Amino acid sequence: MSATDVILITGTSSGFGRLIAETLAGKGYTVYASMRQVTGRNAAAGDALRSLAEREGLSLHVIDLDVTDEGSVERAVQTVIARTGRIDVLINNAGFGIAGLNETYTLEDVQRQFDTNVFSVVRMNRAVLPHMRHQRSGLIIYISSGGGRTIIPFLGFYNASKFALEALAESYHYQLYGLGIDSVIVEPGRYATAVSVNSPRPSDPARAAGYGEIGIQLEQAATDFMASFSAPSCPDPQEVADAVAELVAMPPGARPLRVPIGAPASLEPLNQVLAQVQTNILERLGLAWLMKRDSP
Ligand SMILES: NC(=O)c1ccc[n+]([C@@H]2O[C@H](COP(=O)([O-])OP(=O)(O)OC[C@H]3O[C@@H](n4cnc5c(N)ncnc54)[C@H](OP(=O)(O)O)[C@@H]3O)[C@@H](O)[C@H]2O)c1
């Protein structure tokens, strides 16, 4: 990537998104840091990024984008295109995680979880891909999780949403690689962000009563897990922003499909086995050519 490249990031009001925006802008890229409600409850977060841009002379621009609203997504992408004429990197980062007993969450709760963590990606990619395909180049980074490959018993819907994200991202990878567009799935472990504060509570907590000791233990484990994000021992999320910056800087076509960071580094052998299984599947289907650049 060249320093003049244009990068659009979702969910930059806090956590990984904010650090990724600051880190990439600090390296000289043109960064569009998007967040929802930029004139409302995220006004302070937007102002903080704008002040940083002004202070340090960065090409860092704050725009409004709610990943659950198709009109908002379209408007934001059109704004970037109108100002710069291109989008070189899309970072699908916005997300949250619900924790506890599955049965305490209503269908509406779960739909919101999938809308933000999974369908957001469909909206973002549909808006951005015509421009990347026209450019015949691009990079899409998906912020998944170690929980996109393994299950924590009290994170059922979060795990399901990240498993879905992983499947979706890998299918985009096969469909886009030959068109010059790279895909990378980043799988962080636990890092000190606002993710636990931003985790909505279940709408039907009374359902927990029927679970007896199993419910008590699982709810306690979920509470302890969420509290651990603000413990001093929780790793610095800048590690993830730095890893993303390295991926952006890598030459097109040479980027890995999956990058586990932190504790999920132990997923590497699983990822390798599954990558081999996938290669076999593509070969059996006569589709191995999808993994080559400039294929028909
Ligand atoms: N922290 C971890 O340990 C960890 C580990 C693995 C994966 N992850 C993943 O990393 C990503 C970023 O999370 P984080 O840890 O940095 O937590 P965070 O600090 O809570 O950041 C999440 C961001 O997503 C935004 N967001 C949520 N719903 C949105 C919507 N509808 N439209 C636009 N933005 C929206 C939030 O904005 P608002 O302020 O407007 O809500 C916030 O800026 C998530 O996908 C999460 O699942 C986190």
Short mmCIF file of C-alpha atoms in Angstrom, two decimals, residues 13 28-29 33 61 82 86 96 123 129 143 151 160 175 187 189 198 201 209 213 220 236-238 247:
data_model
loop_
_atom_site.label_atom_id
_atom_site.label_comp_id
_atom_site.label_asym_id
_atom_site.label_seq_id
_atom_site.Cartn_x
_atom_site.Cartn_y
_atom_site.Cartn_z
CA SER A 13 -15.55 5.72 18.61
CA GLY A 28 0.48 8.84 6.63
CA TYR A 29 -2.53 7.06 5.12
CA ALA A 33 -12.75 7.00 10.74
CA HIS A 61 -11.44 12.41 8.81
CA ALA A 82 -16.76 12.02 -3.65
CA ARG A 86 -11.26 5.63 -4.20
CA PHE A 96 -20.22 -6.11 20.21
CA ARG A 123 -23.86 -3.84 3.77
CA LEU A 129 -16.81 -3.56 -3.59
CA ILE A 143 -12.05 -8.00 12.90
CA ILE A 151 -16.67 -21.75 21.77
CA ALA A 160 -22.18 -17.83 16.40
CA GLN A 175 -14.58 -14.66 -4.82
CA GLU A 187 -8.67 -13.06 15.29
CA GLY A 189 -7.90 -12.62 21.97
CA ASN A 198 -20.89 -1.90 25.38
CA ARG A 201 -27.90 -7.10 28.93
CA ALA A 209 -34.00 -19.12 37.12
CA GLU A 213 -26.60 -24.25 39.63
CA GLN A 220 -20.98 -15.76 37.22
CA ASP A 236 -2.96 -3.49 25.41
CA PRO A 237 -5.24 -3.27 22.32
CA GLN A 238 -2.54 -1.30 20.52
CA LEU A 247 -1.15 -6.15 7.19
#
